[in-house]
PDB file of C-alpha atoms in Angstrom:
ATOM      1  CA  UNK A 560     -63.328 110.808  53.634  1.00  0.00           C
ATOM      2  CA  UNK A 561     -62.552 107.228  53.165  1.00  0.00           C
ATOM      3  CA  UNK A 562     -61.419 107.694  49.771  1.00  0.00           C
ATOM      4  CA  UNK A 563     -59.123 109.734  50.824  1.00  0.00           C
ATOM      5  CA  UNK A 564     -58.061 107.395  53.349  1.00  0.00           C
ATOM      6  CA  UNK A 565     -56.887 104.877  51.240  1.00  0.00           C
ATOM      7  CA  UNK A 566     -55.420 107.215  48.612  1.00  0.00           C
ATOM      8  CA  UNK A 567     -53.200 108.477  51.686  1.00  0.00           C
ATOM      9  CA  UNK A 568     -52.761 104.988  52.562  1.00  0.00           C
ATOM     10  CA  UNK A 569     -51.874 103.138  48.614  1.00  0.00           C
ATOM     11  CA  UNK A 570     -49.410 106.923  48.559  1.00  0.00           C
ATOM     12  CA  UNK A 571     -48.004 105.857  51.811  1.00  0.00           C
ATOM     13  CA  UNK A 572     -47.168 102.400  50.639  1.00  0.00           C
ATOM     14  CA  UNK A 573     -45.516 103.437  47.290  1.00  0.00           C
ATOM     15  CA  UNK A 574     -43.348 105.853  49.177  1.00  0.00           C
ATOM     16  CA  UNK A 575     -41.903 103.592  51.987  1.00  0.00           C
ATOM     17  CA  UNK A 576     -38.409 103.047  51.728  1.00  0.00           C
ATOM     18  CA  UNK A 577     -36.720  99.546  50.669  1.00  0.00           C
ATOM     19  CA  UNK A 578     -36.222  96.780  53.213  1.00  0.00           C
ATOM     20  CA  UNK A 579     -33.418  95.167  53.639  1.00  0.00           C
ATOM     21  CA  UNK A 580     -34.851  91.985  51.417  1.00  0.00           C
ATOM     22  CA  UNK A 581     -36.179  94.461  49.020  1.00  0.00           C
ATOM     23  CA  UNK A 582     -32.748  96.156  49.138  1.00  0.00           C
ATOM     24  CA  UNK A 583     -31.479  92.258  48.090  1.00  0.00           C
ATOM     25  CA  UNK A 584     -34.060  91.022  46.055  1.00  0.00           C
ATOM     26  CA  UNK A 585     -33.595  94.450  43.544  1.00  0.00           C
ATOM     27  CA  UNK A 586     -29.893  93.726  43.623  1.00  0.00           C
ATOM     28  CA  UNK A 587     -30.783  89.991  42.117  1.00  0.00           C
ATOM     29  CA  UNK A 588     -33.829  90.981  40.080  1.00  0.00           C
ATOM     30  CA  UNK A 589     -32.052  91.953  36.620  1.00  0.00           C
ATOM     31  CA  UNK A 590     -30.391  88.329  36.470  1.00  0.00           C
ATOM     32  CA  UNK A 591     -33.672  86.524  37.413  1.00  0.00           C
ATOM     33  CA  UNK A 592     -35.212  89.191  34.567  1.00  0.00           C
ATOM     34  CA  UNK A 593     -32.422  87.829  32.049  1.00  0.00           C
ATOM     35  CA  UNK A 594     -33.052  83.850  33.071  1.00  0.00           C
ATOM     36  CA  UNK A 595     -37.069  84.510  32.160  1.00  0.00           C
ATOM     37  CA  UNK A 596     -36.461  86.272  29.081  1.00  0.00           C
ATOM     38  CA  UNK A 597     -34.256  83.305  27.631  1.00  0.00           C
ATOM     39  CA  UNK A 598     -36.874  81.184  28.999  1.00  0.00           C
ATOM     40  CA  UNK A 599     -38.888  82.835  26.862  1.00  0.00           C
ATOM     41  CA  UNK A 600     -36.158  82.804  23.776  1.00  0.00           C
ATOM     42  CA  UNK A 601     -35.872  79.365  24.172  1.00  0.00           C
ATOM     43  CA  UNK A 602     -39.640  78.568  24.083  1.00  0.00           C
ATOM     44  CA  UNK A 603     -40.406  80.816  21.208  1.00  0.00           C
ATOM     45  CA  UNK A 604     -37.326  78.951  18.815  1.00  0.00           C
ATOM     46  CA  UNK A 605     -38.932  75.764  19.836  1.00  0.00           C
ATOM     47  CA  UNK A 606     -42.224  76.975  18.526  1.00  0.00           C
ATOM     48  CA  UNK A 607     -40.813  77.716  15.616  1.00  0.00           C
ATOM     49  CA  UNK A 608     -39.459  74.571  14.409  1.00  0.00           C
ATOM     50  CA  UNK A 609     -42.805  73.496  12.169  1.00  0.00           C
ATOM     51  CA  UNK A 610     -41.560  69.888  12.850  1.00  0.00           C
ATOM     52  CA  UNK A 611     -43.387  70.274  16.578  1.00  0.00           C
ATOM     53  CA  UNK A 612     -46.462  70.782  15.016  1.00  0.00           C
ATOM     54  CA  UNK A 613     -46.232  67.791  13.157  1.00  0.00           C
ATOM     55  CA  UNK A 614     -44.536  65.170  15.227  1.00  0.00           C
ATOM     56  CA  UNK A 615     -46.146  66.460  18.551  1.00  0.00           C
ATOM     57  CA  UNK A 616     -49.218  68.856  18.474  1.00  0.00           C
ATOM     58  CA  UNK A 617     -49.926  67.801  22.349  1.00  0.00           C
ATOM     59  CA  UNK A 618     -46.277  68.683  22.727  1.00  0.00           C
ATOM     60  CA  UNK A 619     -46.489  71.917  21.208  1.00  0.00           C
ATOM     61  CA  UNK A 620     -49.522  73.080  23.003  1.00  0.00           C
ATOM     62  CA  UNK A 621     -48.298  72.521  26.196  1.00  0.00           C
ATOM     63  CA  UNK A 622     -44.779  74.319  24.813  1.00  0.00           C
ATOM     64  CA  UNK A 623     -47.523  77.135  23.892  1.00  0.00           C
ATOM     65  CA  UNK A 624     -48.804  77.007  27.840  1.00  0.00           C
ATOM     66  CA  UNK A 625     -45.343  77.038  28.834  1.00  0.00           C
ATOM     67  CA  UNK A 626     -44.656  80.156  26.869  1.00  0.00           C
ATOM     68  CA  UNK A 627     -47.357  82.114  27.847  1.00  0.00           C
ATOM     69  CA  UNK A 628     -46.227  81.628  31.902  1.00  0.00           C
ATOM     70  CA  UNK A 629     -43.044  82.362  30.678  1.00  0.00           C
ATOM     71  CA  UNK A 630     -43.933  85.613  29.230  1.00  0.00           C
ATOM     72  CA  UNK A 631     -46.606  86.366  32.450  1.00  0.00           C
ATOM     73  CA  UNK A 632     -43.568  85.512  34.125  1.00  0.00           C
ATOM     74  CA  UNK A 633     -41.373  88.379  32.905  1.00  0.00           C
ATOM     75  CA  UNK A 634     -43.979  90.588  32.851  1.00  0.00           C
ATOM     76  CA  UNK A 635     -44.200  90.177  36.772  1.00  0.00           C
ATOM     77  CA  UNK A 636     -40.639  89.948  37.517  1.00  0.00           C
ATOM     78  CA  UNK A 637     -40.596  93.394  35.257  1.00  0.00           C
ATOM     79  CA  UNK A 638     -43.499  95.027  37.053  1.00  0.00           C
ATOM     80  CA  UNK A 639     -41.443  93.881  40.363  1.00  0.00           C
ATOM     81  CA  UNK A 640     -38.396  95.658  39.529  1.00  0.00           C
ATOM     82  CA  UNK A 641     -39.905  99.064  38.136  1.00  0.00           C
ATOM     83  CA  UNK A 642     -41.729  99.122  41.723  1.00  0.00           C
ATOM     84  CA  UNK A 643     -38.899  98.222  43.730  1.00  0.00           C
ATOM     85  CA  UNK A 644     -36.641 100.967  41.673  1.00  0.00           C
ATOM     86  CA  UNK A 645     -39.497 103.721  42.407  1.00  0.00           C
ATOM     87  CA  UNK A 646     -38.850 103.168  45.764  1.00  0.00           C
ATOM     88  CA  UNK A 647     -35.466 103.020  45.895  1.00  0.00           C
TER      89      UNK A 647
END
């Protein structure tokens, strides 16, 4: 029985309509989407450049840190959008 409960509960919660902020935020999200992914552009042609590597390996591994938020980053932002368009 609670098993059920919370199924009925996690069902309810993916079915409730937008709020108004959600309604906002998922007019907004596809930009913010496009900034992170050129984040992420812009990280991975930096990483590129073998020069880094050479002149900067500290450099480069935090460029390699930065990347990998970046790309967490878009994966969120993604995940974000895909729920707030199921519910829309």
């Amino acid at each position: 029985t609670r098993a059920r409960t919370s199924t009925s509960a996690s069902t309810s919660a993916s079915t409730k309509k937008l709020t108004y902020g959600e309604r906002m935020e998922l007019e907004k999200i596809l930009d913010v989407i496009s900034v992170a992914e050129a984040r992420v552009s812009t990280l991975e042609a930096r990483l590129l450049d073998p020069q880094i590597y050479a002149k900067d390996p500290e450099g480069a591994k935090r460029l390699q840190a930065e990347l990998g938020e970046a790309q967490a980053e878009v994966v969120r932002l993604t995940a974000r959008w895909e729920d707030l368009e199921a519910r829309r």
